[in-house]
CSV table of N, CA and C in Angstrom, one decimal:
chain,number,residue,atom,x,y,z
A,151,MET,N,53.3,135.0,93.8
A,151,MET,CA,53.1,134.8,95.3
A,151,MET,C,51.6,135.3,95.5
A,152,ASP,N,51.3,136.5,95.2
A,152,ASP,CA,50.0,137.2,95.6
A,152,ASP,C,48.9,136.4,94.9
A,153,GLU,N,49.3,136.0,93.7
A,153,GLU,CA,47.9,135.4,92.9
A,153,GLU,C,47.7,133.9,93.5
A,154,GLU,N,48.9,133.3,94.1
A,154,GLU,CA,48.8,132.0,94.7
A,154,GLU,C,47.9,132.3,96.1
A,155,LEU,N,48.3,133.1,97.0
A,155,LEU,CA,47.6,133.6,98.1
A,155,LEU,C,46.1,133.9,97.6
A,156,LYS,N,45.8,134.6,96.8
A,156,LYS,CA,44.5,134.9,96.3
A,156,LYS,C,43.7,133.5,96.0
A,157,MET,N,44.3,132.7,95.3
A,157,MET,CA,43.7,131.4,95.0
A,157,MET,C,43.3,130.7,96.4
A,158,VAL,N,44.3,130.6,97.3
A,158,VAL,CA,44.0,129.9,98.7
A,158,VAL,C,43.0,130.7,99.5
A,159,VAL,N,42.9,131.9,99.4
A,159,VAL,CA,42.0,132.7,100.1
A,159,VAL,C,40.6,132.6,99.4
A,160,ALA,N,40.5,132.4,98.0
A,160,ALA,CA,39.4,132.2,97.4
A,160,ALA,C,38.6,131.1,97.7
A,161,THR,N,39.5,129.8,97.6
A,161,THR,CA,39.0,128.5,97.6
A,161,THR,C,38.0,128.3,98.7
A,162,PRO,N,38.2,128.6,99.9
A,162,PRO,CA,37.2,128.3,101.0
A,162,PRO,C,35.8,128.9,100.8
A,163,PHE,N,35.8,130.2,100.2
A,163,PHE,CA,34.6,130.8,99.9
A,163,PHE,C,33.9,130.2,98.6
A,164,LYS,N,34.6,129.7,97.6
A,164,LYS,CA,34.0,129.2,96.6
A,164,LYS,C,33.5,127.9,96.8
A,165,LYS,N,34.1,127.0,97.8
A,165,LYS,CA,33.6,125.8,98.2
A,165,LYS,C,32.6,125.7,99.0
A,166,LYS,N,32.5,126.8,99.8
A,166,LYS,CA,31.2,127.0,100.7
A,166,LYS,C,30.0,128.0,99.9
A,167,ALA,N,30.4,128.4,98.8
A,167,ALA,CA,29.5,129.1,98.0
A,167,ALA,C,29.0,130.4,98.9
A,168,ALA,N,30.1,130.9,99.6
A,168,ALA,CA,29.5,132.1,100.6
A,168,ALA,C,30.6,133.4,100.3
A,169,THR,N,29.8,134.4,100.6
A,169,THR,CA,30.5,135.8,100.5
A,169,THR,C,31.2,136.2,101.8
A,170,SER,N,30.9,135.5,103.1
A,170,SER,CA,31.6,135.7,104.3
A,170,SER,C,31.8,134.4,104.9
A,171,LEU,N,32.8,134.3,105.8
A,171,LEU,CA,32.9,133.0,106.5
A,171,LEU,C,33.4,133.3,107.8
A,172,SER,N,33.2,132.7,108.9
A,172,SER,CA,33.7,132.8,110.4
A,172,SER,C,35.3,132.4,110.1
A,173,ILE,N,36.0,133.0,111.0
A,173,ILE,CA,37.3,132.4,111.1
A,173,ILE,C,37.5,130.8,111.2
A,174,LYS,N,36.5,130.4,112.0
A,174,LYS,CA,36.6,128.8,112.2
A,174,LYS,C,36.4,128.3,110.9
A,175,ASP,N,35.2,128.7,110.1
A,175,ASP,CA,34.9,128.0,108.8
A,175,ASP,C,36.0,128.1,107.9
A,176,PHE,N,36.6,129.4,107.7
A,176,PHE,CA,37.8,129.8,106.8
A,176,PHE,C,39.0,128.6,107.1
A,177,GLU,N,39.4,128.7,108.1
A,177,GLU,CA,40.6,127.8,108.7
A,177,GLU,C,40.2,126.3,108.6
A,178,PHE,N,39.0,125.9,109.1
A,178,PHE,CA,38.6,124.5,109.0
A,178,PHE,C,38.6,124.1,107.4
A,179,THR,N,38.2,124.9,106.7
A,179,THR,CA,38.2,124.4,105.2
A,179,THR,C,39.4,124.3,104.8
A,180,LEU,N,40.4,125.2,105.0
A,180,LEU,CA,41.8,125.1,104.5
A,180,LEU,C,42.5,123.9,105.1
A,181,SER,N,42.2,123.5,106.4
A,181,SER,CA,42.8,122.5,107.0
A,181,SER,C,42.1,120.9,107.1
A,182,PHE,N,41.0,121.1,107.3
A,182,PHE,CA,40.4,119.6,107.1
A,182,PHE,C,39.6,119.3,105.9
A,183,ASP,N,39.0,120.3,105.4
A,183,ASP,CA,38.1,119.9,104.0
A,183,ASP,C,39.1,119.7,102.9
A,184,LEU,N,40.1,120.6,102.9
A,184,LEU,CA,40.8,120.6,101.6
A,184,LEU,C,42.2,119.8,102.1
A,185,LYS,N,42.4,119.7,103.1
A,185,LYS,CA,43.8,119.0,103.8
A,185,LYS,C,45.1,119.5,103.3
A,186,TRP,N,45.0,121.0,103.1
A,186,TRP,CA,46.1,121.7,102.6
A,186,TRP,C,47.2,122.0,103.7
A,187,MET,N,46.7,122.2,104.9
A,187,MET,CA,47.8,122.5,105.8
A,187,MET,C,47.2,122.3,107.3
A,188,ALA,N,48.1,122.3,108.1
A,188,ALA,CA,47.8,122.2,109.6
A,188,ALA,C,47.0,123.4,110.2
A,189,PRO,N,46.1,123.4,111.1
A,189,PRO,CA,45.5,124.6,111.6
A,189,PRO,C,46.3,125.7,112.1
A,190,PRO,N,47.6,125.6,112.7
A,190,PRO,CA,48.2,126.7,112.7
A,190,PRO,C,48.8,127.5,111.5
A,191,LEU,N,48.8,126.8,110.4
A,191,LEU,CA,49.4,127.6,109.2
A,191,LEU,C,48.0,127.9,108.6
A,192,ALA,N,46.8,127.3,108.8
A,192,ALA,CA,45.6,128.2,108.3
A,192,ALA,C,45.5,129.5,108.9
A,193,SER,N,45.7,129.6,110.2
A,193,SER,CA,45.7,130.9,111.0
A,193,SER,C,46.8,131.8,110.3
A,194,LYS,N,47.9,131.3,109.9
A,194,LYS,CA,49.1,132.0,109.4
A,194,LYS,C,48.5,132.8,108.2
A,195,VAL,N,48.0,132.0,107.2
A,195,VAL,CA,47.4,132.4,106.0
A,195,VAL,C,46.3,133.2,106.3
A,196,ARG,N,45.4,133.2,107.1
A,196,ARG,CA,44.5,134.3,107.4
A,196,ARG,C,44.9,135.4,107.6
A,197,ASP,N,46.1,135.4,108.6
A,197,ASP,CA,46.7,136.7,109.0
A,197,ASP,C,47.5,137.4,107.9
A,198,LYS,N,48.1,136.4,107.1
A,198,LYS,CA,48.8,137.0,106.0
A,198,LYS,C,47.8,137.7,105.0
A,199,ALA,N,46.6,137.0,104.7
A,199,ALA,CA,45.8,137.6,103.8
A,199,ALA,C,45.1,139.0,104.3
A,200,ILE,N,44.8,139.0,105.7
A,200,ILE,CA,44.3,140.4,106.2
A,200,ILE,C,45.4,141.3,106.1
A,201,ALA,N,46.6,141.0,106.4
A,201,ALA,CA,47.7,141.9,106.3
A,201,ALA,C,47.9,142.6,104.9
A,202,SER,N,47.6,141.6,104.0
A,202,SER,CA,48.0,142.0,102.5
A,202,SER,C,46.9,142.6,101.8
A,203,GLY,N,45.7,142.6,102.5
A,203,GLY,CA,44.5,143.3,102.2
A,203,GLY,C,43.5,142.5,101.3
A,204,LEU,N,43.9,141.1,101.2
A,204,LEU,CA,42.9,140.2,100.5
A,204,LEU,C,41.6,140.1,101.5
A,205,LEU,N,41.7,140.0,102.6
A,205,LEU,CA,40.5,139.7,103.6
A,205,LEU,C,40.5,140.9,104.5
A,206,ARG,N,39.2,140.9,104.9
A,206,ARG,CA,39.0,142.0,105.9
A,206,ARG,C,37.7,141.4,106.9
A,207,PHE,N,37.7,142.2,108.0
A,207,PHE,CA,36.5,141.8,108.8
A,207,PHE,C,35.4,142.5,108.5
A,208,GLU,N,34.2,142.0,108.6
A,208,GLU,CA,32.9,142.8,108.6
A,208,GLU,C,32.1,141.9,109.7
A,209,GLY,N,32.0,142.7,110.8
A,209,GLY,CA,31.5,142.2,112.2
A,209,GLY,C,32.6,141.2,112.6
A,210,ASN,N,31.9,139.9,112.7
A,210,ASN,CA,32.9,138.8,113.2
A,210,ASN,C,33.1,137.8,112.0
A,211,LYS,N,33.0,138.3,110.7
A,211,LYS,CA,33.0,137.6,109.6
A,211,LYS,C,34.2,138.0,108.7
A,212,LEU,N,34.7,137.1,108.1
A,212,LEU,CA,35.9,137.3,107.3
A,212,LEU,C,35.2,137.6,105.8
A,213,VAL,N,35.5,138.6,105.0
A,213,VAL,CA,35.2,138.9,103.7
A,213,VAL,C,36.3,139.2,102.7
A,214,PRO,N,36.4,138.6,101.7
A,214,PRO,CA,37.3,138.9,100.7
A,214,PRO,C,37.2,140.3,99.9
A,215,SER,N,38.3,140.8,99.7
A,215,SER,CA,38.2,142.2,99.3
A,215,SER,C,38.4,142.2,97.8
A,216,PHE,N,38.0,141.1,97.1
A,216,PHE,CA,37.9,140.8,95.9
A,216,PHE,C,36.9,139.9,95.4
A,217,GLU,N,36.5,139.7,94.0
A,217,GLU,CA,35.4,138.9,93.7
A,217,GLU,C,36.2,137.6,93.7
A,218,THR,N,35.7,136.5,94.3
A,218,THR,CA,36.1,135.3,94.4
A,218,THR,C,35.8,134.4,93.2
A,219,ALA,N,34.5,134.7,92.7
A,219,ALA,CA,34.1,134.2,91.3
A,219,ALA,C,35.0,134.4,90.1
A,220,GLN,N,35.8,135.4,90.2
A,220,GLN,CA,36.8,135.7,89.2
A,220,GLN,C,38.0,135.0,89.3
A,221,VAL,N,38.2,134.5,90.4
A,221,VAL,CA,39.3,133.7,90.6
A,221,VAL,C,39.5,132.2,90.0
A,222,GLU,N,40.2,131.9,89.2
A,222,GLU,CA,40.2,130.5,88.6
A,222,GLU,C,41.2,129.8,89.5
A,223,ILE,N,40.6,128.6,89.9
A,223,ILE,CA,41.5,127.6,90.9
A,223,ILE,C,41.8,126.6,89.8
A,224,PRO,N,43.1,126.2,89.4
A,224,PRO,CA,43.3,125.1,88.6
A,224,PRO,C,42.8,123.6,89.2
A,225,THR,N,42.5,122.8,88.4
A,225,THR,CA,42.2,121.6,89.1
A,225,THR,C,43.6,120.9,89.7
A,226,GLY,N,43.4,120.3,91.0
A,226,GLY,CA,44.5,119.9,91.5
A,226,GLY,C,45.5,120.7,92.3
A,227,PHE,N,44.8,122.0,92.4
A,227,PHE,CA,45.8,123.1,93.0
A,227,PHE,C,45.9,123.0,94.4
A,228,LYS,N,47.2,122.9,94.8
A,228,LYS,CA,47.7,123.0,96.2
A,228,LYS,C,48.6,124.1,96.3
A,229,PRO,N,48.6,124.8,97.7
A,229,PRO,CA,49.5,125.7,97.9
A,229,PRO,C,51.0,125.4,97.9
A,230,SER,N,52.0,126.2,97.5
A,230,SER,CA,53.2,125.8,97.5
A,230,SER,C,53.6,126.0,99.0
A,231,PRO,N,54.7,125.1,99.2
A,231,PRO,CA,55.4,125.3,100.6
A,231,PRO,C,55.9,126.8,100.9
A,232,GLY,N,56.3,127.5,99.9
A,232,GLY,CA,56.7,128.7,100.2
A,232,GLY,C,55.8,129.8,100.4
A,233,LEU,N,54.5,129.4,100.4
A,233,LEU,CA,53.4,130.5,100.4
A,233,LEU,C,53.7,131.4,101.7
A,234,LEU,N,54.0,130.7,102.9
A,234,LEU,CA,54.1,131.7,104.1
A,234,LEU,C,55.5,132.0,104.2
A,235,ALA,N,56.5,132.0,103.2
A,235,ALA,CA,57.7,132.6,103.5
A,235,ALA,C,57.6,134.1,103.6
A,236,GLU,N,58.5,134.4,104.7
A,236,GLU,CA,58.8,135.9,104.9
A,236,GLU,C,59.0,136.7,103.7
A,237,ARG,N,58.3,137.8,103.6
A,237,ARG,CA,58.8,138.7,102.4
A,237,ARG,C,59.2,140.0,103.2
A,238,THR,N,60.1,140.8,102.3
A,238,THR,CA,60.7,141.9,102.8
A,238,THR,C,59.6,143.0,103.0
A,239,VAL,N,60.0,144.1,103.5
A,239,VAL,CA,59.1,145.2,103.8
A,239,VAL,C,58.5,145.7,102.5
A,240,LEU,N,59.5,146.0,101.6
A,240,LEU,CA,59.1,146.4,100.4
A,240,LEU,C,58.3,145.6,99.5
A,241,GLU,N,58.4,144.3,99.6
A,241,GLU,CA,57.7,143.3,98.9
A,241,GLU,C,56.1,143.3,99.4
A,242,GLU,N,56.1,143.5,100.7
A,242,GLU,CA,54.8,143.6,101.4
A,242,GLU,C,53.9,144.9,100.9
A,243,LEU,N,54.9,146.0,101.0
A,243,LEU,CA,54.3,147.3,100.5
A,243,LEU,C,53.9,147.2,98.9
A,244,ILE,N,54.7,146.7,98.1
A,244,ILE,CA,54.4,146.6,96.7
A,244,ILE,C,53.1,145.5,96.7
A,245,SER,N,53.0,144.6,97.3
A,245,SER,CA,51.6,143.7,97.3
A,245,SER,C,50.6,144.7,97.7
A,246,MET,N,50.6,145.3,98.8
A,246,MET,CA,49.6,146.1,99.4
A,246,MET,C,49.1,147.1,98.2
A,247,ILE,N,50.0,147.8,97.7
A,247,ILE,CA,49.7,148.8,96.7
A,247,ILE,C,48.9,148.2,95.7
A,248,SER,N,49.5,147.0,95.0
A,248,SER,CA,49.0,146.3,94.0
A,248,SER,C,47.4,146.0,94.2
A,249,ILE,N,47.1,145.4,95.4
A,249,ILE,CA,45.9,145.0,95.6
A,249,ILE,C,44.9,146.2,95.7
A,250,MET,N,45.3,147.3,96.4
A,250,MET,CA,44.5,148.3,96.7
A,250,MET,C,44.2,149.1,95.5
A,251,SER,N,45.1,148.9,94.6
A,251,SER,CA,45.0,150.0,93.6
A,251,SER,C,44.5,149.2,92.1
A,252,GLY,N,44.7,147.9,92.3
A,252,GLY,CA,44.1,147.1,91.2
A,252,GLY,C,45.3,147.0,90.1
A,253,LYS,N,46.6,147.6,90.3
A,253,LYS,CA,47.7,147.3,89.4
A,253,LYS,C,48.3,146.3,89.5
A,254,ASN,N,49.3,145.9,88.6
A,254,ASN,CA,50.2,144.8,88.7
A,254,ASN,C,51.3,145.3,89.7
A,255,GLU,N,52.2,144.3,90.1
A,255,GLU,CA,53.3,144.7,90.8
A,255,GLU,C,54.3,145.7,90.1
A,256,LYS,N,54.4,145.5,88.9
A,256,LYS,CA,55.4,146.4,88.1
A,256,LYS,C,55.0,147.8,88.2
A,257,GLU,N,53.7,148.0,88.2
A,257,GLU,CA,52.9,149.2,88.3
A,257,GLU,C,53.2,149.9,89.8
A,258,ALA,N,53.1,149.0,90.7
A,258,ALA,CA,53.1,149.4,92.0
A,258,ALA,C,54.6,149.8,92.4
A,259,ILE,N,55.7,149.0,91.6
A,259,ILE,CA,57.0,149.4,92.0
A,259,ILE,C,57.3,150.9,91.1
A,260,ALA,N,56.7,151.1,90.1
A,260,ALA,CA,56.8,152.4,89.4
A,260,ALA,C,56.1,153.5,90.4
A,261,ILE,N,55.0,153.1,91.0
A,261,ILE,CA,54.4,154.2,91.9
A,261,ILE,C,55.3,154.6,93.1
A,262,ILE,N,56.0,153.4,93.6
A,262,ILE,CA,56.9,153.8,94.7
A,262,ILE,C,58.2,154.5,94.1
A,263,ASN,N,58.7,154.2,93.1
A,263,ASN,CA,59.8,154.9,92.4
A,263,ASN,C,59.6,156.3,92.2
A,264,ASN,N,58.3,156.7,91.6
A,264,ASN,CA,57.9,157.9,91.3
A,264,ASN,C,57.8,158.9,92.7
A,265,ARG,N,57.3,158.1,93.5
A,265,ARG,CA,57.2,158.9,95.0
A,265,ARG,C,58.4,159.2,95.5
A,266,GLN,N,59.5,158.3,95.4
A,266,GLN,CA,60.8,158.5,95.9
A,266,GLN,C,61.4,159.8,94.9
A,267,GLU,N,61.3,159.6,93.7
A,267,GLU,CA,61.6,160.8,92.8
A,267,GLU,C,61.2,162.3,93.3
A,268,GLN,N,59.9,162.1,93.5
A,268,GLN,CA,59.1,163.4,93.8
A,268,GLN,C,59.6,163.9,95.1
A,269,LEU,N,60.4,163.1,96.1
A,269,LEU,CA,61.0,163.5,97.2
A,269,LEU,C,62.6,163.7,97.1
A,270,GLY,N,62.7,163.9,95.8
A,270,GLY,CA,64.2,164.3,95.5
A,270,GLY,C,65.1,163.2,95.9
A,271,ASP,N,64.6,162.0,95.8
A,271,ASP,CA,65.6,160.9,96.3
A,271,ASP,C,66.2,160.9,97.8
A,272,LEU,N,65.6,161.7,98.4
A,272,LEU,CA,66.2,161.8,99.7
A,272,LEU,C,65.7,161.0,100.8
A,273,ILE,N,64.7,160.0,100.5
A,273,ILE,CA,64.5,159.0,101.5
A,273,ILE,C,64.6,157.6,100.9
A,274,ASP,N,64.8,156.7,101.9
A,274,ASP,CA,64.9,155.4,101.6
A,274,ASP,C,63.6,154.7,100.7
A,275,ILE,N,63.9,153.8,99.9
A,275,ILE,CA,62.8,153.2,99.2
A,275,ILE,C,61.6,152.7,100.1
A,276,GLU,N,62.0,152.2,101.1
A,276,GLU,CA,60.9,151.6,102.0
A,276,GLU,C,60.0,152.7,102.4
A,277,ILE,N,60.6,153.9,102.9
A,277,ILE,CA,59.9,155.2,103.4
A,277,ILE,C,58.8,155.4,102.1
A,278,ALA,N,59.4,155.6,100.9
A,278,ALA,CA,58.9,156.1,99.8
A,278,ALA,C,57.7,155.0,99.5
A,279,GLY,N,57.7,153.9,99.7
A,279,GLY,CA,56.8,152.8,99.4
A,279,GLY,C,55.9,152.9,100.8
A,280,LEU,N,56.1,153.1,101.9
A,280,LEU,CA,55.0,153.5,102.9
A,280,LEU,C,54.3,154.7,102.5
A,281,ILE,N,54.8,155.8,102.1
A,281,ILE,CA,53.9,157.0,101.9
A,281,ILE,C,52.9,156.4,100.5
A,282,ALA,N,53.7,155.9,99.6
A,282,ALA,CA,52.7,155.4,98.4
A,282,ALA,C,51.5,154.5,98.7
A,283,ALA,N,51.8,153.6,99.8
A,283,ALA,CA,51.0,152.7,100.3
A,283,ALA,C,49.8,153.5,101.0
A,284,LYS,N,50.1,154.5,101.8
A,284,LYS,CA,49.1,155.3,102.4
A,284,LYS,C,48.5,156.0,101.4
A,285,ASP,N,49.1,156.6,100.4
A,285,ASP,CA,48.2,157.4,99.4
A,285,ASP,C,47.2,156.5,98.6
A,286,ALA,N,47.6,155.2,98.6
A,286,ALA,CA,46.8,154.2,97.9
A,286,ALA,C,45.5,153.7,98.9
A,287,GLY,N,45.8,154.1,100.0
A,287,GLY,CA,44.5,153.8,101.2
A,287,GLY,C,44.8,152.4,101.8
A,288,CYS,N,46.0,152.1,101.9
A,288,CYS,CA,46.4,150.8,102.6
A,288,CYS,C,46.5,150.9,104.1
A,289,ASP,N,46.2,149.9,104.8
A,289,ASP,CA,46.4,149.9,106.1
A,289,ASP,C,47.9,149.5,106.4
A,290,THR,N,48.8,150.5,106.8
A,290,THR,CA,50.1,150.2,106.8
A,290,THR,C,50.7,150.0,108.3
A,291,ALA,N,49.8,149.7,109.3
A,291,ALA,CA,50.1,149.6,110.6
A,291,ALA,C,51.4,148.6,110.8
A,292,ALA,N,51.0,147.4,110.3
A,292,ALA,CA,52.0,146.5,110.7
A,292,ALA,C,53.3,146.6,110.0
A,293,VAL,N,53.5,147.2,108.8
A,293,VAL,CA,54.6,147.5,108.1
A,293,VAL,C,55.3,148.6,108.5
A,294,TYR,N,54.5,149.5,109.1
A,294,TYR,CA,55.0,150.9,109.8
A,294,TYR,C,56.0,150.4,111.0
A,295,GLU,N,55.4,149.6,111.7
A,295,GLU,CA,56.1,149.0,112.9
A,295,GLU,C,57.7,148.6,112.4
A,296,LYS,N,57.6,147.7,111.4
A,296,LYS,CA,58.9,147.1,110.9
A,296,LYS,C,59.8,148.1,110.5
A,297,ILE,N,59.3,149.1,109.6
A,297,ILE,CA,60.0,150.2,109.1
A,297,ILE,C,60.7,151.0,110.2
A,298,HIS,N,59.7,151.3,111.1
A,298,HIS,CA,60.3,152.1,112.4
A,298,HIS,C,61.2,151.3,113.0
A,299,ALA,N,61.1,150.1,113.2
A,299,ALA,CA,62.1,149.4,114.0
A,299,ALA,C,63.5,149.5,113.1
A,300,LYS,N,63.4,149.3,111.9
A,300,LYS,CA,64.6,149.2,111.0
A,300,LYS,C,65.4,150.6,111.3
A,301,PHE,N,64.8,151.6,111.0
A,301,PHE,CA,65.4,152.8,110.9
A,301,PHE,C,65.8,153.4,112.2
A,302,PHE,N,64.8,153.1,113.2
A,302,PHE,CA,65.1,153.6,114.7
A,302,PHE,C,66.4,152.8,115.2
A,303,HIS,N,66.4,151.4,114.8
A,303,HIS,CA,67.6,150.5,115.4
A,303,HIS,C,69.0,151.2,114.4
A,304,ALA,N,68.7,151.4,113.3
A,304,ALA,CA,70.0,151.6,112.5
A,304,ALA,C,70.5,152.9,113.0
A,305,GLN,N,69.7,153.9,113.3
A,305,GLN,CA,70.2,155.0,113.9
A,305,GLN,C,70.9,155.0,115.3
A,306,SER,N,70.4,154.0,116.2
A,306,SER,CA,70.9,154.0,117.4
A,306,SER,C,72.1,153.0,117.7
A,307,THR,N,72.5,152.4,116.4
A,307,THR,CA,73.7,151.7,116.5
A,307,THR,C,74.8,152.1,116.0
């Protein structure tokens, strides 16, 4: 899934031969140039890419956090319908850690498991993932809210 999102994110930059794009240009390319999705879905792709660390803002421009030239886009590639499927909080954390650390998902899972073991297995795996993501330098604000809601709600019921 992350590789697919990376290919989708890289394509507008490769197509425009640019290192930064305005939000409008990024979404326009996905929607109208490539005809991959409706504009509201292009906005969701942008938001998902920002949340997962594949895109960031520099001023008012979107900039990929990876080398788009190193991403191979297969001939005839189109994103799958499941690209925007909701992921669990743990899956989001694994993805964040993987992107920020340059490690694959199995290694990111090992990092989370090690963090949980270091804390004596006294915390839930999502909390260990949150700590590991912060240690890796990830922006965990959106995921933090989901974890907080899950555990706060669980304690009040």
